[in-house]
Coordinates of C-alpha atoms and ligand atoms in Angstrom, one line a residue:
M1 CA 29.8 -69.9 -36.5
T2 CA 32.9 -69.1 -38.8
S3 CA 31.3 -71.3 -41.9
T4 CA 28.1 -70.9 -42.0
S5 CA 28.0 -66.7 -41.8
T6 CA 30.4 -66.8 -44.8
T7 CA 28.5 -69.7 -46.4
T8 CA 25.6 -67.5 -46.3
L9 CA 26.7 -64.8 -47.2
S10 CA 28.3 -66.2 -50.6
T11 CA 24.9 -66.4 -53.2
P12 CA 23.8 -63.1 -52.1
R13 CA 26.6 -61.7 -53.1
L14 CA 26.7 -63.2 -55.9
V15 CA 23.5 -62.4 -56.8
I16 CA 24.2 -58.1 -55.8
Y17 CA 27.0 -58.3 -57.9
A18 CA 25.0 -59.3 -60.8
C19 CA 22.3 -56.8 -60.3
G20 CA 24.8 -54.4 -60.3
A21 CA 26.4 -55.1 -62.9
A22 CA 23.1 -55.7 -64.8
F23 CA 22.5 -51.7 -63.5
V24 CA 25.6 -50.6 -64.8
V25 CA 24.7 -52.1 -68.8
L26 CA 21.1 -51.4 -68.6
L27 CA 22.6 -47.6 -67.3
A28 CA 24.8 -47.1 -69.5
S29 CA 22.3 -48.4 -73.0
I30 CA 19.8 -45.6 -72.1
P31 CA 21.3 -42.9 -74.4
A32 CA 21.4 -45.5 -77.1
F33 CA 17.7 -46.8 -77.1
A34 CA 16.1 -44.1 -75.1
G35 CA 15.1 -41.1 -77.0
S36 CA 16.1 -37.5 -75.1
Y37 CA 13.5 -37.4 -72.8
L38 CA 13.7 -40.5 -70.9
T39 CA 17.4 -39.7 -70.9
S40 CA 17.6 -36.2 -69.1
F41 CA 15.4 -38.0 -66.6
V42 CA 18.0 -40.5 -65.6
L43 CA 20.5 -38.2 -65.8
A44 CA 19.1 -35.6 -63.7
L45 CA 18.2 -38.9 -61.3
M46 CA 21.8 -40.0 -61.3
I47 CA 22.4 -36.3 -60.8
S48 CA 20.8 -36.6 -57.6
F49 CA 21.5 -39.6 -56.8
V50 CA 25.4 -38.4 -57.0
L51 CA 23.9 -35.3 -54.2
A52 CA 22.6 -37.7 -52.0
Q53 CA 24.8 -40.1 -51.8
S54 CA 27.5 -37.7 -51.1
W55 CA 25.2 -35.7 -48.5
D56 CA 24.7 -39.0 -47.1
W57 CA 28.7 -39.8 -46.0
V58 CA 28.6 -36.9 -43.7
N59 CA 25.2 -37.4 -42.7
G60 CA 24.7 -41.5 -42.7
Q61 CA 28.4 -41.8 -42.0
M62 CA 29.9 -38.8 -39.6
G63 CA 26.2 -37.7 -38.0
Y64 CA 26.2 -34.1 -38.9
L65 CA 23.2 -32.8 -40.8
N66 CA 24.0 -30.6 -43.9
L67 CA 21.3 -28.6 -44.9
G68 CA 23.4 -27.0 -46.8
H69 CA 25.3 -29.4 -49.2
F70 CA 23.6 -28.1 -52.2
A71 CA 25.3 -25.3 -52.4
F72 CA 28.1 -26.9 -53.3
Y73 CA 26.7 -28.2 -56.6
G74 CA 25.5 -24.5 -57.6
I75 CA 28.9 -23.5 -56.7
G76 CA 30.5 -26.4 -59.1
A77 CA 28.0 -25.2 -61.5
Y78 CA 28.7 -21.5 -61.4
A79 CA 32.9 -21.8 -61.3
F80 CA 32.5 -24.1 -64.5
A81 CA 29.6 -21.8 -67.0
I82 CA 32.2 -18.6 -65.5
L83 CA 35.2 -20.2 -67.6
L84 CA 33.0 -22.3 -69.9
T85 CA 32.0 -18.9 -71.6
R86 CA 35.1 -17.1 -71.0
G87 CA 37.2 -20.0 -73.7
V88 CA 38.6 -22.4 -71.0
Q89 CA 39.1 -25.7 -72.3
I90 CA 36.4 -27.9 -71.0
V91 CA 38.2 -30.6 -68.6
P92 CA 39.6 -27.3 -66.6
C93 CA 36.7 -25.8 -66.4
F94 CA 35.4 -29.2 -64.4
A95 CA 38.4 -29.3 -62.3
A96 CA 37.5 -25.9 -61.6
A97 CA 34.1 -26.9 -60.5
I98 CA 35.3 -29.6 -58.2
F99 CA 38.2 -27.0 -57.2
F100 CA 35.6 -24.2 -55.9
A101 CA 33.1 -26.7 -54.5
S102 CA 36.1 -28.4 -52.1
L103 CA 37.5 -24.7 -51.2
A104 CA 34.1 -23.2 -50.3
A105 CA 33.6 -26.9 -47.7
L106 CA 37.0 -25.8 -46.1
L107 CA 36.2 -22.5 -45.9
V108 CA 32.5 -23.0 -43.8
S109 CA 34.2 -26.2 -41.9
L110 CA 36.5 -23.3 -40.2
P111 CA 33.7 -22.0 -38.4
L112 CA 30.5 -25.2 -38.6
F113 CA 32.6 -27.3 -37.1
R114 CA 32.7 -25.4 -33.9
L115 CA 29.0 -25.8 -33.7
K116 CA 27.3 -29.3 -33.3
G117 CA 23.8 -31.1 -33.5
D118 CA 21.3 -28.6 -34.0
Y119 CA 23.5 -25.8 -33.7
F120 CA 25.2 -26.9 -37.4
A121 CA 22.0 -27.9 -39.0
F122 CA 20.9 -24.5 -38.6
A123 CA 23.6 -23.2 -39.5
T124 CA 24.6 -25.0 -42.4
L125 CA 20.7 -23.9 -43.4
A126 CA 22.0 -20.6 -44.4
I127 CA 24.5 -21.7 -46.9
V128 CA 22.2 -22.2 -50.0
P129 CA 20.4 -18.4 -49.5
L130 CA 23.6 -16.8 -49.1
C131 CA 24.9 -18.2 -52.0
E132 CA 21.9 -17.1 -53.7
L133 CA 22.8 -13.8 -52.2
L134 CA 26.1 -13.4 -53.7
A135 CA 25.2 -15.2 -57.1
N136 CA 22.6 -12.4 -57.7
N137 CA 24.9 -9.7 -56.6
F138 CA 28.5 -10.0 -57.9
E139 CA 27.0 -9.5 -61.6
G140 CA 30.3 -8.9 -63.6
L141 CA 31.2 -12.9 -62.5
T142 CA 27.7 -14.4 -62.5
K143 CA 25.5 -11.6 -64.7
G144 CA 23.1 -11.6 -61.7
S145 CA 19.6 -12.5 -62.1
E146 CA 20.0 -12.6 -65.8
G147 CA 22.2 -15.7 -65.4
I148 CA 24.7 -17.3 -67.6
T149 CA 23.9 -19.3 -71.3
L150 CA 26.5 -21.6 -72.1
P151 CA 27.8 -22.4 -75.6
P152 CA 24.4 -24.5 -77.3
D153 CA 26.0 -27.4 -77.6
Y154 CA 24.0 -30.9 -78.3
V155 CA 25.6 -32.7 -75.0
L156 CA 23.4 -34.8 -73.7
V157 CA 24.9 -37.7 -74.3
P158 CA 28.8 -36.9 -73.2
A159 CA 27.0 -35.6 -70.1
Y160 CA 25.0 -38.4 -69.5
I161 CA 28.3 -40.6 -69.6
L162 CA 30.2 -38.5 -67.5
A163 CA 27.7 -38.7 -64.7
A164 CA 26.8 -42.4 -64.9
L165 CA 30.7 -42.8 -64.3
L166 CA 30.6 -40.1 -61.4
V167 CA 27.6 -42.9 -60.2
A168 CA 30.2 -45.6 -60.5
L169 CA 32.8 -43.0 -58.7
T170 CA 30.0 -42.2 -55.8
L171 CA 29.1 -45.9 -55.4
A172 CA 33.0 -46.4 -55.7
T173 CA 33.7 -43.9 -52.7
T174 CA 31.0 -45.5 -50.5
L175 CA 32.1 -48.9 -50.4
W176 CA 35.7 -47.0 -49.1
L177 CA 34.0 -45.4 -47.1
M178 CA 32.1 -47.9 -45.4
R179 CA 35.5 -50.3 -45.0
S180 CA 38.4 -48.2 -44.7
R181 CA 39.9 -46.5 -41.8
F182 CA 38.8 -43.3 -42.5
G183 CA 35.4 -44.8 -42.4
Y184 CA 35.8 -45.8 -38.9
A185 CA 36.9 -42.3 -38.2
L186 CA 33.5 -41.1 -39.4
R187 CA 31.4 -43.3 -37.4
A188 CA 33.3 -43.1 -34.7
I189 CA 32.5 -39.6 -34.3
R190 CA 29.0 -40.0 -35.1
N191 CA 28.6 -42.4 -32.2
D192 CA 30.2 -40.5 -29.8
E193 CA 32.7 -37.4 -30.5
Q194 CA 34.6 -36.9 -27.7
V195 CA 35.0 -41.0 -27.3
A196 CA 36.4 -40.3 -30.8
E197 CA 38.9 -38.5 -29.7
V198 CA 40.0 -39.8 -26.8
A199 CA 40.1 -42.5 -29.0
G200 CA 43.0 -41.5 -30.8
V201 CA 40.8 -39.4 -34.0
R202 CA 42.0 -36.7 -34.8
L203 CA 38.9 -34.4 -35.2
F204 CA 39.4 -31.5 -37.3
P205 CA 40.8 -32.7 -40.8
Y206 CA 38.8 -36.0 -40.7
K207 CA 35.5 -33.8 -40.1
A208 CA 36.9 -31.2 -43.2
A209 CA 38.3 -33.6 -45.3
T210 CA 34.9 -34.8 -44.9
L211 CA 32.8 -32.1 -45.8
M212 CA 35.2 -31.2 -49.0
L213 CA 34.7 -34.7 -50.6
S214 CA 30.9 -34.4 -50.6
A215 CA 31.3 -31.1 -51.6
A216 CA 33.7 -31.9 -54.8
F217 CA 31.1 -35.1 -55.7
A218 CA 28.5 -32.2 -55.8
G219 CA 30.7 -29.5 -57.6
L220 CA 31.1 -31.8 -59.8
A221 CA 27.7 -32.9 -60.5
G222 CA 26.7 -29.6 -60.9
S223 CA 29.0 -28.4 -63.6
I224 CA 27.9 -31.2 -65.0
Q225 CA 24.3 -30.6 -64.8
A226 CA 24.9 -27.4 -66.0
W227 CA 26.5 -27.9 -69.1
Q228 CA 23.7 -30.4 -70.1
F229 CA 21.2 -27.6 -69.2
S230 CA 23.3 -25.0 -70.9
Y231 CA 21.6 -22.2 -68.9
I232 CA 22.2 -21.8 -64.9
A233 CA 20.2 -18.7 -62.8
P234 CA 21.0 -18.4 -58.9
N235 CA 16.9 -19.2 -58.8
T236 CA 17.7 -22.0 -59.8
M237 CA 21.0 -23.2 -58.7
F238 CA 20.5 -22.4 -54.9
N239 CA 17.1 -23.1 -55.0
L240 CA 16.3 -24.2 -51.1
G241 CA 12.8 -26.2 -52.3
V242 CA 15.5 -28.2 -54.9
A243 CA 17.6 -28.4 -52.6
L244 CA 16.3 -30.7 -49.8
V245 CA 15.0 -33.3 -52.5
P246 CA 18.3 -35.2 -52.5
I247 CA 18.3 -35.1 -48.9
A248 CA 14.7 -36.6 -48.2
G249 CA 15.9 -39.0 -50.6
A250 CA 18.7 -40.2 -48.7
L251 CA 16.6 -40.2 -45.7
L252 CA 13.6 -42.0 -47.4
G253 CA 15.4 -44.6 -48.4
G254 CA 18.1 -45.0 -45.0
S255 CA 20.9 -42.8 -44.4
G256 CA 24.2 -44.3 -43.5
L257 CA 23.4 -47.4 -45.8
L258 CA 25.2 -48.6 -48.6
L259 CA 22.5 -48.6 -51.2
G260 CA 20.1 -46.5 -48.9
P261 CA 20.2 -43.6 -50.6
L262 CA 20.6 -45.2 -54.8
F263 CA 17.0 -46.9 -53.3
G264 CA 15.6 -43.1 -51.9
M265 CA 16.7 -41.2 -54.6
V266 CA 15.4 -44.1 -56.9
L267 CA 11.7 -44.1 -55.4
F268 CA 11.5 -40.8 -54.9
S269 CA 12.5 -39.3 -58.2
S270 CA 9.7 -41.7 -59.9
L271 CA 7.0 -40.5 -57.7
E272 CA 7.5 -37.2 -58.7
Q273 CA 7.7 -37.7 -62.1
A274 CA 4.7 -39.9 -61.8
L275 CA 2.9 -37.0 -59.5
L276 CA 4.2 -34.0 -59.9
V277 CA 4.5 -32.9 -63.7
K278 CA 1.9 -31.3 -63.7
M279 CA 1.9 -29.9 -59.9
S280 CA 5.5 -29.0 -59.2
H281 CA 4.5 -26.4 -57.0
L282 CA 4.1 -28.7 -54.3
R283 CA 6.8 -30.0 -54.1
E284 CA 8.3 -28.7 -50.9
A285 CA 5.1 -30.2 -49.1
V286 CA 5.1 -33.4 -50.6
L287 CA 8.7 -33.2 -49.3
G288 CA 7.3 -32.6 -45.8
V289 CA 4.9 -35.2 -45.9
V290 CA 7.2 -37.5 -46.7
I291 CA 10.0 -36.3 -44.3
I292 CA 7.4 -36.4 -41.4
L293 CA 6.0 -40.2 -42.5
I294 CA 9.7 -41.5 -42.9
G295 CA 9.8 -40.0 -39.0
R296 CA 6.8 -41.3 -37.8
F297 CA 6.2 -44.6 -39.7
L298 CA 10.2 -45.6 -40.6
P299 CA 13.0 -44.1 -38.1
G300 CA 16.1 -44.9 -40.7
G301 CA 14.0 -45.2 -43.7
L302 CA 12.7 -48.0 -45.9
L303 CA 15.5 -50.3 -46.4
R304 CA 15.7 -50.5 -42.5
A305 CA 12.1 -51.6 -42.7
K306 CA 11.6 -54.7 -40.6
W307 CA 10.4 -57.4 -43.3
I308 CA 13.6 -56.1 -45.3
S309 CA 16.0 -56.3 -42.8
R310 CA 15.1 -60.1 -42.1
H311 CA 14.5 -61.5 -45.6
D312 CA 17.4 -63.7 -46.4
L313 CA 17.6 -61.7 -50.0
L314 CA 16.3 -58.3 -49.2
S315 CA 18.5 -57.9 -46.5
W316 CA 21.5 -57.4 -48.1
L317 CA 19.7 -54.3 -49.3
S318 CA 19.7 -52.8 -45.9
R319 CA 23.1 -54.1 -45.2
E320 CA 25.9 -51.2 -43.8
S321 CA 28.5 -53.3 -45.1
H322 CA 31.6 -52.9 -43.2
F323 CA 30.8 -55.5 -40.0
E324 CA 32.5 -58.1 -42.4
I325 CA 36.1 -56.7 -42.7
G326 CA 38.6 -59.5 -41.1
G327 CA 36.6 -62.1 -41.5
H328 CA 35.5 -63.7 -38.5
R329 CA 38.7 -65.5 -36.8
H330 CA 37.5 -67.0 -33.0
A331 CA 40.2 -66.4 -30.7
T332 CA 41.3 -69.8 -28.7
A333 CA 41.3 -69.5 -25.1
G334 CA 44.2 -68.0 -23.0
E335 CA 46.0 -66.5 -26.0
R336 CA 48.5 -63.9 -25.4
L337 CA 47.6 -60.0 -26.4
P338 CA 49.6 -59.3 -29.1
L339 CA 50.9 -56.4 -27.1
V340 CA 54.5 -55.9 -26.3
H341 CA 55.7 -56.4 -23.4
R342 CA 57.4 -53.0 -21.5
E343 CA 60.2 -54.3 -19.0
V344 CA 59.3 -52.8 -15.8
D345 CA 61.4 -49.5 -15.1
T346 CA 60.0 -48.1 -11.5
D347 CA 62.4 -45.4 -11.4
R348 CA 60.4 -43.7 -14.6
I349 CA 57.8 -41.7 -13.3
V350 CA 54.7 -42.7 -16.6
L351 CA 52.6 -39.7 -14.9
E352 CA 53.6 -36.3 -12.9
C353 CA 50.4 -33.4 -11.6
Q354 CA 52.3 -30.3 -10.3
G355 CA 49.5 -28.7 -8.3
A356 CA 46.6 -29.3 -11.1
T357 CA 44.1 -27.4 -10.6
M358 CA 40.1 -27.6 -12.0
A359 CA 36.9 -26.2 -11.2
F360 CA 33.4 -25.9 -12.7
G361 CA 32.7 -22.0 -12.2
G362 CA 33.2 -22.0 -8.3
N363 CA 33.3 -25.7 -7.7
V364 CA 37.0 -26.6 -7.2
A365 CA 36.5 -30.1 -8.3
V366 CA 40.7 -30.8 -8.4
N367 CA 42.3 -29.1 -5.9
N368 CA 46.2 -28.4 -6.2
V369 CA 47.1 -31.8 -6.8
S370 CA 50.0 -33.6 -6.9
L371 CA 51.3 -36.7 -7.4
K372 CA 53.8 -39.5 -9.1
I373 CA 53.0 -42.5 -10.5
R374 CA 56.0 -44.9 -11.0
Q375 CA 55.8 -47.2 -14.2
G376 CA 54.9 -51.0 -13.3
E377 CA 52.4 -49.3 -10.6
I378 CA 49.0 -50.4 -9.6
V379 CA 47.6 -47.2 -7.7
G380 CA 44.6 -47.1 -6.1
L381 CA 42.7 -44.0 -6.4
V382 CA 40.0 -43.5 -4.0
G383 CA 38.0 -41.1 -2.2
P384 CA 34.0 -40.1 -1.6
N385 CA 31.6 -39.6 -4.3
G386 CA 32.3 -36.0 -5.6
S387 CA 35.6 -36.1 -4.3
G388 CA 37.3 -34.9 -8.1
K389 CA 38.4 -38.8 -9.1
T390 CA 36.8 -38.6 -12.7
T391 CA 37.9 -35.2 -13.2
L392 CA 41.1 -35.7 -12.4
F393 CA 41.0 -38.5 -15.2
N394 CA 39.7 -36.5 -17.3
L395 CA 42.4 -33.5 -17.1
I396 CA 45.1 -36.4 -18.2
S397 CA 44.0 -37.4 -21.0
G398 CA 42.7 -34.4 -22.5
I399 CA 39.7 -34.1 -22.0
Y400 CA 39.6 -30.8 -19.5
R401 CA 42.3 -28.7 -19.1
P402 CA 43.9 -27.6 -15.8
R403 CA 42.9 -24.2 -14.7
S404 CA 46.7 -24.3 -12.6
G405 CA 49.4 -26.4 -12.6
R406 CA 50.6 -29.0 -15.1
I407 CA 50.6 -32.7 -16.0
L408 CA 53.1 -34.2 -17.6
I409 CA 53.4 -37.8 -19.1
E410 CA 57.1 -39.2 -18.9
G411 CA 58.0 -35.6 -18.6
R412 CA 56.4 -33.9 -21.3
D413 CA 54.1 -31.7 -20.3
I414 CA 50.8 -32.1 -21.9
A415 CA 49.1 -28.8 -22.1
D416 CA 49.2 -28.2 -25.3
F417 CA 48.5 -31.5 -26.9
R418 CA 44.9 -32.9 -27.5
A419 CA 42.8 -35.9 -26.5
D420 CA 43.8 -37.2 -29.5
E421 CA 47.4 -37.1 -28.7
I422 CA 47.5 -37.8 -25.5
T423 CA 46.4 -41.5 -25.9
R424 CA 48.9 -41.9 -28.2
L425 CA 51.1 -40.9 -26.0
G426 CA 50.2 -44.1 -23.9
I427 CA 47.5 -43.2 -22.1
G428 CA 44.2 -45.4 -22.1
R429 CA 40.9 -44.7 -20.2
S430 CA 37.7 -46.5 -19.1
Y431 CA 34.5 -43.8 -18.3
Q432 CA 32.6 -44.5 -15.0
I433 CA 29.6 -44.2 -17.4
P434 CA 30.6 -46.6 -20.1
R435 CA 30.3 -45.2 -23.6
P436 CA 31.3 -47.7 -26.6
F437 CA 30.0 -46.9 -30.4
A438 CA 26.5 -47.9 -29.3
E439 CA 25.3 -48.9 -33.2
L440 CA 29.4 -50.5 -33.5
T441 CA 29.7 -54.1 -32.9
V442 CA 32.5 -55.2 -30.4
R443 CA 34.8 -56.3 -33.1
E444 CA 34.8 -52.4 -34.2
N445 CA 34.9 -51.2 -31.0
I446 CA 37.9 -53.1 -30.6
A447 CA 39.4 -52.1 -33.3
I448 CA 38.5 -48.5 -33.3
G449 CA 41.4 -48.2 -29.8
R450 CA 43.7 -51.0 -31.6
T451 CA 44.3 -48.6 -34.9
F452 CA 43.6 -44.8 -33.8
G453 CA 45.4 -45.8 -30.5
A454 CA 48.7 -45.8 -29.1
S455 CA 49.4 -49.5 -31.7
K456 CA 48.7 -47.3 -34.7
T457 CA 47.9 -51.3 -36.1
K458 CA 46.7 -51.0 -40.1
L459 CA 42.6 -51.5 -39.6
L460 CA 42.3 -55.0 -40.8
E461 CA 44.8 -56.4 -38.8
S462 CA 42.7 -54.7 -35.9
M463 CA 40.0 -56.1 -36.8
R464 CA 41.7 -59.6 -37.1
T465 CA 43.0 -59.4 -33.5
A466 CA 39.5 -57.9 -31.7
D467 CA 38.7 -61.3 -30.9
I468 CA 41.9 -61.8 -28.5
F469 CA 40.9 -58.9 -26.4
A470 CA 37.2 -59.3 -26.6
N471 CA 38.1 -63.3 -25.2
F472 CA 40.5 -61.5 -22.6
V473 CA 37.4 -59.5 -20.6
G474 CA 34.9 -62.4 -21.4
L475 CA 33.4 -61.0 -24.4
G476 CA 34.6 -63.9 -26.6
G477 CA 31.0 -64.8 -28.0
L478 CA 29.8 -61.5 -28.3
L479 CA 32.4 -60.4 -31.2
E480 CA 29.2 -59.3 -33.7
Q481 CA 26.7 -57.6 -31.2
K482 CA 26.2 -54.5 -31.6
A483 CA 27.2 -52.6 -28.3
E484 CA 23.9 -51.3 -27.7
L485 CA 22.8 -54.6 -26.8
L486 CA 25.4 -55.5 -24.7
S487 CA 25.0 -55.1 -20.3
L488 CA 26.2 -52.7 -18.4
Q489 CA 29.1 -55.1 -17.4
Q490 CA 29.4 -56.4 -20.7
K491 CA 29.7 -52.4 -21.9
K492 CA 32.2 -51.9 -19.2
A493 CA 34.6 -54.9 -20.1
L494 CA 34.2 -53.1 -23.7
E495 CA 35.9 -50.7 -22.5
L496 CA 38.4 -52.2 -21.0
A497 CA 39.2 -54.1 -24.2
R498 CA 39.3 -51.1 -26.3
A499 CA 41.8 -49.1 -23.9
L500 CA 44.1 -52.4 -23.4
A501 CA 43.7 -52.6 -28.0
A502 CA 45.2 -49.0 -28.2
E503 CA 48.8 -50.3 -26.3
P504 CA 48.7 -48.0 -23.2
K505 CA 51.7 -47.4 -20.8
L506 CA 49.2 -46.5 -18.7
L507 CA 46.1 -47.5 -17.8
L508 CA 42.5 -45.7 -16.3
V509 CA 40.0 -47.3 -14.6
D510 CA 37.2 -45.2 -13.7
E511 CA 34.8 -47.8 -11.6
V512 CA 34.2 -51.5 -13.3
A513 CA 33.8 -53.6 -10.4
S514 CA 30.8 -52.0 -9.0
G515 CA 27.7 -54.4 -9.9
L516 CA 29.9 -57.8 -10.0
S517 CA 29.3 -60.7 -8.5
T518 CA 32.4 -62.0 -6.1
V519 CA 33.7 -64.5 -8.8
E520 CA 33.4 -62.0 -11.4
I521 CA 35.2 -59.2 -9.3
A522 CA 38.4 -61.8 -8.5
A523 CA 38.7 -62.8 -12.4
F524 CA 39.0 -58.8 -12.6
V525 CA 41.2 -58.5 -9.9
K526 CA 43.1 -61.1 -11.9
H527 CA 42.7 -59.3 -15.4
I528 CA 44.8 -55.8 -13.8
R529 CA 47.0 -58.1 -12.5
D530 CA 47.6 -59.6 -15.7
I531 CA 47.8 -56.9 -17.3
R532 CA 50.4 -54.9 -15.0
D533 CA 52.4 -57.9 -14.8
Q534 CA 52.4 -59.2 -18.1
Y535 CA 52.8 -56.5 -20.6
G536 CA 54.3 -54.0 -17.6
I537 CA 51.5 -51.1 -18.0
T538 CA 50.5 -48.8 -15.7
I539 CA 47.0 -49.2 -13.7
I540 CA 45.8 -46.0 -11.9
W541 CA 42.2 -47.6 -11.2
V542 CA 39.4 -46.1 -9.3
E543 CA 37.4 -47.9 -7.4
H544 CA 34.3 -48.0 -4.5
I545 CA 35.1 -51.6 -4.1
F546 CA 37.9 -51.8 -1.6
S547 CA 37.7 -55.5 -1.1
A548 CA 38.3 -55.6 -4.7
L549 CA 40.5 -52.7 -4.9
S550 CA 43.1 -53.8 -1.7
Q551 CA 43.8 -57.3 -3.7
V552 CA 45.8 -56.0 -5.9
V553 CA 46.9 -51.9 -5.4
D554 CA 50.5 -51.3 -4.5
R555 CA 49.8 -47.7 -3.5
L556 CA 46.8 -46.1 -2.3
I557 CA 45.7 -42.0 -2.9
V558 CA 43.0 -40.4 -1.6
L559 CA 41.5 -37.6 -2.4
D560 CA 39.0 -35.5 -0.7
S561 CA 36.9 -32.6 -2.2
G562 CA 39.5 -32.7 -5.1
A563 CA 42.4 -32.5 -2.2
V564 CA 45.2 -35.7 -2.0
I565 CA 44.9 -36.3 1.7
A566 CA 47.0 -39.5 1.5
D567 CA 49.1 -41.1 -0.5
A568 CA 50.7 -44.2 0.9
P569 CA 51.4 -47.9 0.1
L570 CA 47.9 -49.6 0.8
A571 CA 48.5 -51.1 4.6
E572 CA 49.9 -47.4 5.9
A573 CA 47.6 -45.5 4.1
M574 CA 44.8 -48.1 6.3
R575 CA 46.0 -46.7 9.3
D576 CA 46.2 -43.6 8.7
E577 CA 43.4 -41.6 10.9
R578 CA 41.7 -39.0 8.3
V579 CA 42.1 -42.1 5.4
L580 CA 40.0 -43.8 8.0
T581 CA 36.8 -40.9 8.3
T582 CA 36.9 -39.7 5.2
Y583 CA 37.1 -42.8 3.4
L584 CA 37.4 -46.2 4.5
G585 CA 35.0 -44.8 7.6
H586 CA 32.0 -46.3 5.3
A587 CA 34.0 -49.2 2.7
A588 CA 36.2 -51.0 5.4
G589 CA 32.6 -52.3 6.4
E590 CA 31.9 -52.8 3.1
A591 CA 35.5 -55.1 3.1
K592 CA 34.8 -57.1 6.1
Ligands
ADP601 P1 34.3 -38.2 -8.5 O1 34.4 -39.2 -9.9 O2 35.7 -38.5 -6.9 O3 32.5 -39.1 -7.7 P2 34.0 -35.9 -10.2 O4 35.4 -35.9 -10.8 O5 33.1 -36.9 -10.8 O6 34.2 -36.9 -8.4 O7 33.4 -34.3 -10.1 C1 34.3 -33.9 -8.7 C2 32.9 -32.4 -8.3 O8 33.2 -32.1 -9.4 C3 31.9 -32.9 -8.3 O9 31.2 -31.8 -7.3 C4 30.6 -32.8 -9.6 O10 29.7 -32.4 -8.9 C5 31.9 -31.5 -10.7 N1 31.9 -31.7 -11.5 C6 32.3 -32.8 -12.4 N2 31.9 -32.6 -13.6 C7 31.3 -31.6 -14.3 C8 30.6 -30.4 -14.9 N3 31.1 -31.8 -16.1 N4 30.4 -29.7 -14.6 C9 30.2 -29.0 -13.7 N5 30.7 -29.9 -12.6 C10 31.5 -30.7 -12.5
MG602 MG1 33.6 -40.8 -10.7

């Protein structure tokens, strides 16, 4: 597998680079041989591409649908025009376009990123009309609806060259996003924001930085376009109909793909040029039809069409590029996990809950829970369905805040810690209903856990060593498999690998044995024991299958209706009347 995958990649890679180089040469030479009509058409196309691609960093990579992206283009154009007409040198004018567009992005980030999904998209729809209103009304600065006329220099060729450089920079940035730790933060957010945070991704800075990056490119694109137009007005720079064109282009080509926005925008602009020169008033209708057709027949865009992704050469058009990072190493069986060994010191308290209480409305899910977990212990946490086990895990990992009481990790109160900080303190967890990053591979899932978690390993190194963790949980052969294609048990195994890779001190395992065969359960029990014995990791294991639990736990904590009703060494807990009736009453039968 190792060698075949590298050799089959190398020929098309050459072709791609050759095509890329030819494309750049062709693009750069257009002003030399083409007339000004074609040159300005290609210039407008390049600007649209920059808009489409920078929009797609937020949408295709991070999963936020921003319908207000075009406003940053207008803001850049206005910042540039206002300063240029006041006699400022050209370079600071371009710098101002970048600066004000990203500043605007930072300002809107604060309220916008409190919203999710459709609410976010809907709120962003207001940005372009709002900017148009402002541009119309701040007449002292913008000359209102009259617009700004720039010095009538002939700047088509320099504007063209600048736009071509911006296109190259845009492509390079996309490639960087595909392959960098930063980009993985975005793809984790796109797949499951809450899990991303628990994996250690600090959400807001990534989201704001991405919106600012996309705004900076849009702002520069706007200033180049303003320079070439030599006249701007609110109704062209903040026009909602035009605003949606780059979005439609990116969706047409394939949002999230390396070449999707480029392909879509070229196709879309050429079509528009061919069909709509005389009927530009139909643009919105055509846009709508295009988006409906894509949604109906080609969800994911043209480049994700089956006949393209299955074709030897063409499949390169549909690649996402991030899958091949770190080579294709495969671990040998029994290879030691690259984790530090922690000396077991049972006098150390890893976790302490002091009267922790959590309620959903009137339903008290965790009721005044106090407990201490010592380093190197394996503790079984049991109780009937709905007794608050998962909620307690959610409190410890910072997804919920206790209504009262405290939670201390190695003596530190975590009341003010975000979920990502708690992870970096050394808390790892799995989810009862598995939540791997569905669109990413097994390797990538594990690498994200490793690079953003307490281990803080570099991305490349995390990718290279992911196979050892995958092997450990029995997913060795599935490294390049997308997580969404795994079976339920494989997803649970992946969660364990992702949590382990983060290098936790305390691992919270939420029901992994149900649905496993006896042999698989035995293997799993061995994993839990190895994790503690070989690496000194403390474990709290929530499990219904008592026969599995009883093989390995030192101590049992029993919850009933959110309260601790027993906390004792295994043998002792099993003699407790209350424990036997509330929990072990049915589980003990199963254990036999
Ligand atoms: P367990 O994991 O022990 O089965 P949970 O912690 O999932 O129990 O649930 C404890 C109680 O809290 C249950 O009554 C459950 O319905 C309630 N609960 C859990 N999560 C939520 C939530 N997000 N919203 C409302 N109620 C919840
Ligand atoms: Mg549960």
